[in-house]
Coordinates of N, CA and C in Angstrom, one line a residue:
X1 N 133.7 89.3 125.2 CA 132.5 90.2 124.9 C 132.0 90.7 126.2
X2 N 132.0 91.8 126.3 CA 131.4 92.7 127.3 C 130.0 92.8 127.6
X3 N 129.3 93.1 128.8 CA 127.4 92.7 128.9 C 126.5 93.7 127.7
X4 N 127.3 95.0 127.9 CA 126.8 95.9 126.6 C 126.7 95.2 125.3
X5 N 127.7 95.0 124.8 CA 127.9 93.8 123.6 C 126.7 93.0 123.1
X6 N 127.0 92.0 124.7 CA 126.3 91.0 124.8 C 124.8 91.4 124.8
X7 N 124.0 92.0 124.9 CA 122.8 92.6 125.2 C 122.7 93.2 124.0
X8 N 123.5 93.7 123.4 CA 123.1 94.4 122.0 C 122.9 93.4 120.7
X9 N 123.5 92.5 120.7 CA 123.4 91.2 119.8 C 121.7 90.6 120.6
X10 N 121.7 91.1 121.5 CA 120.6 89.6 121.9 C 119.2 90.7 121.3
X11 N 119.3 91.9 121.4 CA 118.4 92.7 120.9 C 117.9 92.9 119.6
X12 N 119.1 92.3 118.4 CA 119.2 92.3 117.2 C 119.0 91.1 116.4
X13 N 119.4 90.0 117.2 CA 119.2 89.0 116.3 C 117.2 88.0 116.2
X14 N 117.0 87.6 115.8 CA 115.8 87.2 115.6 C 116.0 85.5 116.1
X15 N 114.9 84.8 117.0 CA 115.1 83.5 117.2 C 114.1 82.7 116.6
X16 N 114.3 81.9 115.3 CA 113.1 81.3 114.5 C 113.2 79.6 115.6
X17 N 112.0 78.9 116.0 CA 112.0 77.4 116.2 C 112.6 76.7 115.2
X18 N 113.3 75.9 115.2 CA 113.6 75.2 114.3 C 113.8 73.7 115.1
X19 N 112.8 72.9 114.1 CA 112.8 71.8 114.7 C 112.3 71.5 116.1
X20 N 111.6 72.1 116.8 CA 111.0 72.2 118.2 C 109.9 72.4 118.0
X21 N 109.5 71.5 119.3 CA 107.4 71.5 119.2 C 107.5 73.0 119.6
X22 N 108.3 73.7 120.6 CA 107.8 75.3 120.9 C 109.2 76.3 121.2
X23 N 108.5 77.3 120.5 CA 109.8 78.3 120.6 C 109.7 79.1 121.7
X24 N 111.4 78.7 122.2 CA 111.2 79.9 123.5 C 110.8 81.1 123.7
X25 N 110.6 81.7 124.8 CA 110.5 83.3 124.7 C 111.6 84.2 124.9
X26 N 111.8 85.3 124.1 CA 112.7 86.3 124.7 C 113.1 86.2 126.2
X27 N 112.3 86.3 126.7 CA 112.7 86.1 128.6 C 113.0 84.9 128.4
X28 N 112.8 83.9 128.1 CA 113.4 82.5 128.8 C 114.6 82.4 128.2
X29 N 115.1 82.7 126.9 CA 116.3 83.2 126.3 C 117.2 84.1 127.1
X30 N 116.9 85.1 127.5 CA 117.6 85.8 127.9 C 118.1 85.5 129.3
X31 N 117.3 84.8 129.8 CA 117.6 84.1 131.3 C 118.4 83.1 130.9
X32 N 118.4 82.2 129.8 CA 119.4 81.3 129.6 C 120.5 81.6 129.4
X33 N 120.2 83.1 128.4 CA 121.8 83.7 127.9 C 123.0 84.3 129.2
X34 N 121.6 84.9 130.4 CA 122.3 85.5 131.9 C 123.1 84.5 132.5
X35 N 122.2 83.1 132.3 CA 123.2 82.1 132.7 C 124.4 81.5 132.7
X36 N 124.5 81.5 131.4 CA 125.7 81.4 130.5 C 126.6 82.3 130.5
X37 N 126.2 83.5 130.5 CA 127.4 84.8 130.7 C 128.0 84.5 132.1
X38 N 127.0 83.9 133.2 CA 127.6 84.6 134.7 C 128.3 82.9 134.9
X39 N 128.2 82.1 133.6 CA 128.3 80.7 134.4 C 127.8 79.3 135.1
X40 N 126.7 79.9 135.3 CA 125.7 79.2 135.9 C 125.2 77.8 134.7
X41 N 124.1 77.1 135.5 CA 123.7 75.4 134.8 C 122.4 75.9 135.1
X42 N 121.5 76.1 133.8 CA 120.1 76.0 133.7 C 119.7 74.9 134.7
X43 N 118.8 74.6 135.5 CA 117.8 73.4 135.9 C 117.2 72.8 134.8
X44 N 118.2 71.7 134.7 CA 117.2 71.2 133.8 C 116.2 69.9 134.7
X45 N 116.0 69.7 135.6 CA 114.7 68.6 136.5 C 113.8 69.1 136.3
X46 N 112.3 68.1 136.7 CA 111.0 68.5 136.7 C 110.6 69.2 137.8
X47 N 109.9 70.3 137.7 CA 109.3 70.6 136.7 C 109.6 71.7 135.5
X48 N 110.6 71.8 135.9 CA 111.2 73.1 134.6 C 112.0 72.5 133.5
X49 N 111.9 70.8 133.2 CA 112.4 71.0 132.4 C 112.4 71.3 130.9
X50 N 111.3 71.2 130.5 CA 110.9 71.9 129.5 C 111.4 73.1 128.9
X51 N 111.0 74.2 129.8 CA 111.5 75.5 129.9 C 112.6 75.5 129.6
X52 N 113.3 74.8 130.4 CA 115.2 74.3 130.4 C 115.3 74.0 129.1
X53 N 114.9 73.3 128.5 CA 115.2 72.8 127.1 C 114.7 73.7 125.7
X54 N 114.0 74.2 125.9 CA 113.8 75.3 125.2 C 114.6 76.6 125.6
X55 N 115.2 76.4 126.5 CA 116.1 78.0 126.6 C 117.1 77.3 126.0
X56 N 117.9 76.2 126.5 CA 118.9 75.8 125.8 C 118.6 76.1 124.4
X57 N 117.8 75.6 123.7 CA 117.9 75.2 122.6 C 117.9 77.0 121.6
X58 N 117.5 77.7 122.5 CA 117.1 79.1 122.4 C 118.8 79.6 122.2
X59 N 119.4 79.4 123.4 CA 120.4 79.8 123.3 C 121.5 79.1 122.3
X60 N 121.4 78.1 122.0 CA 122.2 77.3 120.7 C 121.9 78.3 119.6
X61 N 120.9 78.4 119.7 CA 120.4 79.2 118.2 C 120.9 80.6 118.3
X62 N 120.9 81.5 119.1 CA 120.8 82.4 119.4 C 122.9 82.4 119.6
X63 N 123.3 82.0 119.9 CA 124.8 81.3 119.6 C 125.5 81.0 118.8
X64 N 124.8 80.7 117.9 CA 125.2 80.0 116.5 C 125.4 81.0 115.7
X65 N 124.1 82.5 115.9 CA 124.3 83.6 115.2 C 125.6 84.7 115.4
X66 N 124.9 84.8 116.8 CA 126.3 85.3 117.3 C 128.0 85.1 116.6
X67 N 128.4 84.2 116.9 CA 129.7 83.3 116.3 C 129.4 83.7 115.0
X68 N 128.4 83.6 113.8 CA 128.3 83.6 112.6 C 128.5 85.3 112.5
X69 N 128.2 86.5 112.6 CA 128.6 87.6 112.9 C 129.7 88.0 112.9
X70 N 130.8 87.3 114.4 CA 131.6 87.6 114.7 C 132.5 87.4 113.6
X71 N 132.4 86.1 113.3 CA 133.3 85.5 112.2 C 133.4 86.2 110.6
X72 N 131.8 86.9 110.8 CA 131.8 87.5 109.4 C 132.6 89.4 109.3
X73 N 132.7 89.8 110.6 CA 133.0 91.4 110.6 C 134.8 90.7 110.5
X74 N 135.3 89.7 111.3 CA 136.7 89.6 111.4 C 136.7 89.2 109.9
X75 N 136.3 88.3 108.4 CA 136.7 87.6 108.0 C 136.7 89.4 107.0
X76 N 135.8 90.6 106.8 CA 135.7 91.5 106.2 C 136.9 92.3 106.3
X77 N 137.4 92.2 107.5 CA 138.9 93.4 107.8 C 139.8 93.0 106.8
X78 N 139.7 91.5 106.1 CA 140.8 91.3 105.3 C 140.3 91.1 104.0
X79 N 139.1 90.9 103.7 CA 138.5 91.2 102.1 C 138.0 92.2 101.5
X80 N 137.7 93.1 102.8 CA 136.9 94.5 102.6 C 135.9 93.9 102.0
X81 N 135.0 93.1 102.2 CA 133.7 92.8 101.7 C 133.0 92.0 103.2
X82 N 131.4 92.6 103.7 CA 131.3 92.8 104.6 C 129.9 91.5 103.9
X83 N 130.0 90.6 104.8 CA 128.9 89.6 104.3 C 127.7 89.3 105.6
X84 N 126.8 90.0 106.1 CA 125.7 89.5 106.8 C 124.7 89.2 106.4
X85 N 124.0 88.6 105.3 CA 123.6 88.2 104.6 C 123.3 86.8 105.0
X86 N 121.6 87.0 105.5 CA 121.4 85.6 106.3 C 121.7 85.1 107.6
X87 N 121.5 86.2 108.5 CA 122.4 86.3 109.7 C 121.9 86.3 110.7
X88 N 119.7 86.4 110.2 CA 118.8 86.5 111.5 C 118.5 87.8 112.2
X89 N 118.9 89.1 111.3 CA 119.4 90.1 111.8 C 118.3 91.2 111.6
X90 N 117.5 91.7 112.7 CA 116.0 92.5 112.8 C 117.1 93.9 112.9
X91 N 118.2 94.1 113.1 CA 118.5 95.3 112.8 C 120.3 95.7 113.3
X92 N 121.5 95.7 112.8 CA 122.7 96.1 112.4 C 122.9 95.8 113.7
X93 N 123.8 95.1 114.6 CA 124.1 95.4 116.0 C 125.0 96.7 116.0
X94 N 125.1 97.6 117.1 CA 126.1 98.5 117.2 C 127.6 98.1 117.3
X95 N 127.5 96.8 118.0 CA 128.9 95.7 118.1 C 129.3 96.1 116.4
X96 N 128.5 95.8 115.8 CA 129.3 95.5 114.2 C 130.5 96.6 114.0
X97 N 129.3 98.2 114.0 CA 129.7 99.3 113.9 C 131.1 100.0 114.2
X98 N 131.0 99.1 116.1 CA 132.4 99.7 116.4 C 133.0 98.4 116.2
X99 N 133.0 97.4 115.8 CA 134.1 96.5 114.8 C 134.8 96.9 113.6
X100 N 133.9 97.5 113.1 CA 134.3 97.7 111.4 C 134.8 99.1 111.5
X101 N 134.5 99.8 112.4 CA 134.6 101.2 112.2 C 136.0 101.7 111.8
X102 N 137.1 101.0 112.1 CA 138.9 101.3 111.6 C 138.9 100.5 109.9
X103 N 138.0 99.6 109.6 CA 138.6 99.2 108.4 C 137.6 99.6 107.0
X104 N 138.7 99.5 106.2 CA 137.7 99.8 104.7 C 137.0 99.4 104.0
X105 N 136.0 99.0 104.5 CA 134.8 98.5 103.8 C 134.4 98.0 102.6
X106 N 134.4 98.0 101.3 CA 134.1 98.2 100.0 C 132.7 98.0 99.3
X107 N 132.6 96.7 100.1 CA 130.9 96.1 99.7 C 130.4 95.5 101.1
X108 N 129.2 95.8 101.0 CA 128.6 95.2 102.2 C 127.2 94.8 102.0
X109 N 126.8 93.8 102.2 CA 125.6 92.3 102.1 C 125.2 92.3 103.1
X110 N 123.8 92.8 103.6 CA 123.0 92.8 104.2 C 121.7 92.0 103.8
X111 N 121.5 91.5 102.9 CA 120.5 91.0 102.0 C 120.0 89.6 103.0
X112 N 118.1 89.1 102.6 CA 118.0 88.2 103.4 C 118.2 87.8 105.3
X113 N 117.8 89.1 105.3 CA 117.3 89.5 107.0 C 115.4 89.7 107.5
X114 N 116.0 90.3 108.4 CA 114.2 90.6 108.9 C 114.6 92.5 109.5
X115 N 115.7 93.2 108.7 CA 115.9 94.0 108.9 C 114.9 95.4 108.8
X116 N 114.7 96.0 109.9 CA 113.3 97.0 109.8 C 113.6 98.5 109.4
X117 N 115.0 98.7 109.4 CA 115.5 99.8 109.9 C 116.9 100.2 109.9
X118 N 117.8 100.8 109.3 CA 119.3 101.2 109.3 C 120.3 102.0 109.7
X119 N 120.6 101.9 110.5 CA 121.4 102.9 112.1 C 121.9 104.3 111.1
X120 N 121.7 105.4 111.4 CA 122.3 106.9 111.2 C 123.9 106.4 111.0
X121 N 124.4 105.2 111.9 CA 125.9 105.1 112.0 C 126.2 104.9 110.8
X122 N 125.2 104.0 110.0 CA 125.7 103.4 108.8 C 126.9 104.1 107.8
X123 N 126.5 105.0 107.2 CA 126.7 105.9 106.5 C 128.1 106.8 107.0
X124 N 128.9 106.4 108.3 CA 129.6 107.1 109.1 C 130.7 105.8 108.7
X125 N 130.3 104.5 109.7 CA 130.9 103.8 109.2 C 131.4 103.3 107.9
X126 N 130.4 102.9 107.7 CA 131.4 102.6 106.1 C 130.8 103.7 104.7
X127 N 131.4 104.7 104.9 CA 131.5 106.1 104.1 C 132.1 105.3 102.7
X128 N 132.9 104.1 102.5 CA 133.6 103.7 101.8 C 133.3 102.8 100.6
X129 N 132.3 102.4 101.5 CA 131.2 101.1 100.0 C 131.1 101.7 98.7
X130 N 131.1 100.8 97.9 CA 130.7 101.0 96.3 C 129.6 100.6 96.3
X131 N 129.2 99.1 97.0 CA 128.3 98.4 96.2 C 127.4 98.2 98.0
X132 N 126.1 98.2 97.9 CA 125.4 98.1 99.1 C 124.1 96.9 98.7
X133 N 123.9 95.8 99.4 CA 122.8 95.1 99.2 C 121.9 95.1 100.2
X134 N 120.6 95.6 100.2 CA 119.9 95.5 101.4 C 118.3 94.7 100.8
X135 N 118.6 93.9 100.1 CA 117.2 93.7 99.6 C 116.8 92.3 100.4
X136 N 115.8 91.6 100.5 CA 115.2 91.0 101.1 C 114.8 90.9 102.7
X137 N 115.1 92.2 103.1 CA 114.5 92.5 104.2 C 112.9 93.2 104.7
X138 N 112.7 93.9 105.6 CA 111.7 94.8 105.8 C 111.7 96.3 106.0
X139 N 112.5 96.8 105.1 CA 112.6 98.4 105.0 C 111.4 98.8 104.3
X140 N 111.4 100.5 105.2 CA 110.6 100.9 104.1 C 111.1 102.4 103.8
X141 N 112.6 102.9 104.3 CA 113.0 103.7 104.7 C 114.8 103.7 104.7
X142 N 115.7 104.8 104.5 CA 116.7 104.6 104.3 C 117.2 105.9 105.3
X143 N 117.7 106.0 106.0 CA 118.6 107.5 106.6 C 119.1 108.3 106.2
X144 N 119.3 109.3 106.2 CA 119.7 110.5 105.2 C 121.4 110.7 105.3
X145 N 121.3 109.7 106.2 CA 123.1 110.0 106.9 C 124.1 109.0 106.0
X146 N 122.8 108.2 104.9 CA 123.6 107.0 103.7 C 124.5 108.3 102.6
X147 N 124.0 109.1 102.7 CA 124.7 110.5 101.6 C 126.6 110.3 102.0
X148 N 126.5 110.4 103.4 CA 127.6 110.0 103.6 C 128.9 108.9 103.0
X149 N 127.9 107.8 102.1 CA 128.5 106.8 101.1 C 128.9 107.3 100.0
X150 N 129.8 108.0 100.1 CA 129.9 109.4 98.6 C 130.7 108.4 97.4
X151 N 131.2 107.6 97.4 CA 131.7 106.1 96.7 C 130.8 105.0 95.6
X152 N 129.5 105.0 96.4 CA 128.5 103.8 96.3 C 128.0 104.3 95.1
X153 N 127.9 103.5 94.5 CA 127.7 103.0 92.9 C 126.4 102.3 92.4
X154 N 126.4 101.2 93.3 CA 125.0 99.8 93.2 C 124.6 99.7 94.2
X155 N 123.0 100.0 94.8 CA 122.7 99.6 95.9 C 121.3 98.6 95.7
X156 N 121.2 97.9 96.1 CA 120.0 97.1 95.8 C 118.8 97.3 97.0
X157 N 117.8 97.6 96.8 CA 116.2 97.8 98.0 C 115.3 96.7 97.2
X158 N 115.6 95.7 96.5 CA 114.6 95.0 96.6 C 113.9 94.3 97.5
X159 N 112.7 93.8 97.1 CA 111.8 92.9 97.9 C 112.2 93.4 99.6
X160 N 111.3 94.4 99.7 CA 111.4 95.3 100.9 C 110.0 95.8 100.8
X161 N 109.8 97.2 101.8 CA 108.3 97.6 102.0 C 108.3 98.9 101.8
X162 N 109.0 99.7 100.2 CA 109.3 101.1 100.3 C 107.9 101.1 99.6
X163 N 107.4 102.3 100.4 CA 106.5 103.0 99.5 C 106.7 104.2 98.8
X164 N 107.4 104.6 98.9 CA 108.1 105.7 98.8 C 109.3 105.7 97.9
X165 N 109.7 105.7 96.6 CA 111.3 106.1 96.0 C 112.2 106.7 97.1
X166 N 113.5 105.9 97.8 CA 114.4 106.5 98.5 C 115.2 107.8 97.7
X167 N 114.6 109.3 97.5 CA 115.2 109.9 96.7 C 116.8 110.4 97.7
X168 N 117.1 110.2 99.0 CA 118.2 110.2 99.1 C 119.7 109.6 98.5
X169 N 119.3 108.4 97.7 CA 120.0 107.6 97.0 C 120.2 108.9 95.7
X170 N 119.4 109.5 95.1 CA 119.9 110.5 94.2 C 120.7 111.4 94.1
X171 N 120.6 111.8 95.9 CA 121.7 113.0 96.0 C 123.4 112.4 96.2
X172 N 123.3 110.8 96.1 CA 124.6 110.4 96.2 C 125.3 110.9 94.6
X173 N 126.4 111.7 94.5 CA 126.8 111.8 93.1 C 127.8 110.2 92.4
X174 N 127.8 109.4 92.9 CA 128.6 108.3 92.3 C 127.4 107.3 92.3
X175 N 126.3 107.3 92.4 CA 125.6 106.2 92.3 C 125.5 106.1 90.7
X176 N 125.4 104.4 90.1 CA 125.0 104.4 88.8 C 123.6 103.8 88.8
X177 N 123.5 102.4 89.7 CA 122.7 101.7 89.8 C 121.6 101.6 90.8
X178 N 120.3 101.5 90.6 CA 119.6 101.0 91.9 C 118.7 100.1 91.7
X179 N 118.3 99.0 92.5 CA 117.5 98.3 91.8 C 116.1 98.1 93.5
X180 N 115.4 98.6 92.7 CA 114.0 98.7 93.7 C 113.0 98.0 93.5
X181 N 113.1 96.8 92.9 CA 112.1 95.8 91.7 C 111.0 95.0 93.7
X182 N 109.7 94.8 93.4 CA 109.3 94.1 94.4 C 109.3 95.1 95.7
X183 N 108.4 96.2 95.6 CA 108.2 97.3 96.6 C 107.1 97.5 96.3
X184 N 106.3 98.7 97.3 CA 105.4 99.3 97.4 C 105.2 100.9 96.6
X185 N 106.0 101.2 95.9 CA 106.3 102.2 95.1 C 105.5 102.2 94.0
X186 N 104.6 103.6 94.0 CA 103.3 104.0 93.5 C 104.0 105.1 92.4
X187 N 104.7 105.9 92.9 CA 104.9 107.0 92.1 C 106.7 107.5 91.9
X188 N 107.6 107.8 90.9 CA 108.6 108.0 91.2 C 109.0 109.4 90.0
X189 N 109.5 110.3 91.1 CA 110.0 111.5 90.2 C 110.8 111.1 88.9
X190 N 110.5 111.0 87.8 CA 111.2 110.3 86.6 C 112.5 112.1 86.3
X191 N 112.3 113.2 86.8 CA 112.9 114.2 86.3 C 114.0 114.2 87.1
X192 N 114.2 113.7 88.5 CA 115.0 113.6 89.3 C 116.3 112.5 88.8
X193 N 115.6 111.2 88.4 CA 116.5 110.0 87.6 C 116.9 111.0 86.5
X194 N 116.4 111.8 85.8 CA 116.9 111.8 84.5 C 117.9 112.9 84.4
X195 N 117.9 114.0 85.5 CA 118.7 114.8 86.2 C 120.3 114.5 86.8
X196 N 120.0 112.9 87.6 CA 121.2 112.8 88.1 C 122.9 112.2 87.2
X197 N 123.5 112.8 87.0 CA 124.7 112.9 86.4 C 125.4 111.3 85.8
X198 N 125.6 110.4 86.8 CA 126.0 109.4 86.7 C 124.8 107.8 86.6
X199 N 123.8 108.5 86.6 CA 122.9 107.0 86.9 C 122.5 106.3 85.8
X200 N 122.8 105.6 85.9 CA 122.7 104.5 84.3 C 121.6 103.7 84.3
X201 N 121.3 102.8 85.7 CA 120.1 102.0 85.3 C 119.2 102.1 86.9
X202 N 117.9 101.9 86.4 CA 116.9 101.8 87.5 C 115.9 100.7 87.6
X203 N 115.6 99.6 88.3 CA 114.9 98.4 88.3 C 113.5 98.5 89.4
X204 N 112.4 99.2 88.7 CA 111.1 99.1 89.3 C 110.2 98.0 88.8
X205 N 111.1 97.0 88.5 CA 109.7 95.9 88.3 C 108.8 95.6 89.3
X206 N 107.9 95.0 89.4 CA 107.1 94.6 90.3 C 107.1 95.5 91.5
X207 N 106.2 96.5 90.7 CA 105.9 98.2 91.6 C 104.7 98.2 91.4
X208 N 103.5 98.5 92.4 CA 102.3 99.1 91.8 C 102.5 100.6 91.3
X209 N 103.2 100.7 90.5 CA 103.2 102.1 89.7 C 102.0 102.6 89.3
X210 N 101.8 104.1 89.1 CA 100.3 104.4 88.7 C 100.5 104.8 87.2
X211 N 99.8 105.0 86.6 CA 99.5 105.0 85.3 C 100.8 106.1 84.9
X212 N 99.8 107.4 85.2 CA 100.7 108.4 84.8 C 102.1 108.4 85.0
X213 N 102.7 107.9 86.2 CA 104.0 107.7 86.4 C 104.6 106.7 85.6
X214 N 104.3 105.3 85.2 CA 104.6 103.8 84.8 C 104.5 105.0 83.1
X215 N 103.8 105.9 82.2 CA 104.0 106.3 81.5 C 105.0 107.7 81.3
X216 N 105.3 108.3 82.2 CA 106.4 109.1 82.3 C 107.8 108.1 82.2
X217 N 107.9 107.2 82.8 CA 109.4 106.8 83.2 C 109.6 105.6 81.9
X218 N 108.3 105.6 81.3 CA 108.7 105.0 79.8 C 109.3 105.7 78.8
X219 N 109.0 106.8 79.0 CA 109.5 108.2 78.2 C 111.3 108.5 78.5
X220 N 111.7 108.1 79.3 CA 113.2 108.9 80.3 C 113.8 108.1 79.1
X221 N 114.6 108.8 78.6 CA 116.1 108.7 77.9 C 117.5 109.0 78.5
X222 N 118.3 109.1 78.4 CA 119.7 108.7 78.6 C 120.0 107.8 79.7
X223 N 118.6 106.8 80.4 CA 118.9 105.8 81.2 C 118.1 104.7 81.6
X224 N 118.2 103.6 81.5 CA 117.9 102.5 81.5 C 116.9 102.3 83.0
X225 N 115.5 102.0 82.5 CA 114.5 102.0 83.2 C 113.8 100.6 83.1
X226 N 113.8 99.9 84.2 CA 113.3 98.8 83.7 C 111.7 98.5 84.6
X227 N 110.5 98.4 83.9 CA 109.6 98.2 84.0 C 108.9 97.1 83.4
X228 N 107.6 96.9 84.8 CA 107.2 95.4 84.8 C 105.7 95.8 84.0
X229 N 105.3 95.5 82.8 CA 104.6 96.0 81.6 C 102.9 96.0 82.6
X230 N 102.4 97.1 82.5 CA 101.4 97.6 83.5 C 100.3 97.2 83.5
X231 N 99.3 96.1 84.2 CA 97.7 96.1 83.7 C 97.3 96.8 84.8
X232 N 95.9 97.0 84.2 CA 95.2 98.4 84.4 C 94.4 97.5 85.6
X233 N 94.4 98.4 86.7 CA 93.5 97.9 88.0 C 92.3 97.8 88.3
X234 N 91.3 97.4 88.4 CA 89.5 97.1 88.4 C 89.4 98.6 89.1
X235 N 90.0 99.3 90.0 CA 89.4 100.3 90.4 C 89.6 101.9 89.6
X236 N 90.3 100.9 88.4 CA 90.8 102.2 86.8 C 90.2 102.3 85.8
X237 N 89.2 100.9 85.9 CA 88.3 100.9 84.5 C 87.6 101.6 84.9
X238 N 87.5 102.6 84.4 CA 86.0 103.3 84.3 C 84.6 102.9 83.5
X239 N 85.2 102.1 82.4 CA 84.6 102.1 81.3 C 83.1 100.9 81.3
X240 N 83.5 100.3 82.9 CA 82.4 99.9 83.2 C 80.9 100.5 83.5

């Protein structure tokens, strides 16, 4: 692994304490990681040893992911199913990208991250996906460059921070499914779902939908709309 590489993983992955009275810092991490790349033995004596022990323990962690990654882009070249999913991952390393970028993708599992944000590459690279999972991360936003997935069928945005309907996902013509349940989504073009050619089902449960809209998309026929049955908000009664 090359320092570019190496530096782009260390920028992506997230370091939770686990089991430690204190979690290292980025810099003390990344000084332990320098170490380690060029060779060198942390100090671990007094008075740094503390520090020492929390970088180690920084860099175990921060190691563990790494290897978990690597293992998951090689184990994909041969199932075409791309699993990061749980991987500690604040946002796609570019490593992955030019890993995967020669093979065919089919499904890819992103789900259960601390993901904020999803590289323009995306959509370049794996052009090939059917099925896309990105839910339990921290999106609130999808790239316009996902059009490029002209294949993808099922993508999942749950339990995420859209406020907004990704109406990019519409202009994909093979999509059937999308499931957006557990978002910040207030209002959604019901004429646009009911427009697009192939889309069979849509899952806005647990949306603050507003009235008028949560009553339009009750209306939509030839596709399956799934809504979380609406109470009326204290700042909607009027009738007080």
């Amino acid at each position: 692994m090359n320092y570019k590489t190496f530096q782009d993983f260390l920028g992506c992955l997230h370091v939770a304490a686990r089991e430690v009275n204190h979690q290292p810092s980025r810099d003390e991490i990344f000084e332990g990681l320098m170490m380690v790349y060029s060779g060198e033995t942390p100090d671990m004596s007094t008075p740094t040893k503390d520090v020492a022990t929390r970088t180690a323990q920084g860099v175990k962690l921060l190691g563990a992911a790494v290897v978990k990654v690597l293992h998951c882009c090689r184990d994909a070249k041969e199932s075409q199913t791309l699993e990061l999913n749980s991987c500690s991952l604040m946002q796609v390393p570019d490593a992955v990208f030019s890993l995967m970028k020669l093979s065919h993708i089919l499904h890819c599992n992103l789900s259960c991250n601390m993901i904020t944000k999803i590289s323009p590459r995306f959509g370049t690279c794996f052009s090939h996906i059917t099925t896309l999972n990105l839910s339990s991360n921290r999106l609130s936003s999808i790239p316009k460059e996902v059009i490029k997935c002209s294949q993808l069928q099922s993508v999942d945005i749950s339990i995420n921070s859209f406020v907004v309907f990704p109406t990019i996902l519409l202009e994909i013509e093979s999509i059937t499914d999308i499931k957006a349940k557990n978002n910040f989504i207030a209002d959604v073009d019901d004429e646009a779902l009911e427009q697009h050619a192939n889309l069979e089902l849509v899952n806005l449960e647990e949306n603050p939908l507003d009235q008028p809209t949560h009553a339009r998309l009750s209306r939509v026929e030839g596709l399956r709309i799934v809504l979380t049955d609406r109470r009326v908000q204290e700042w909607e009664d009027l009738s007080c």
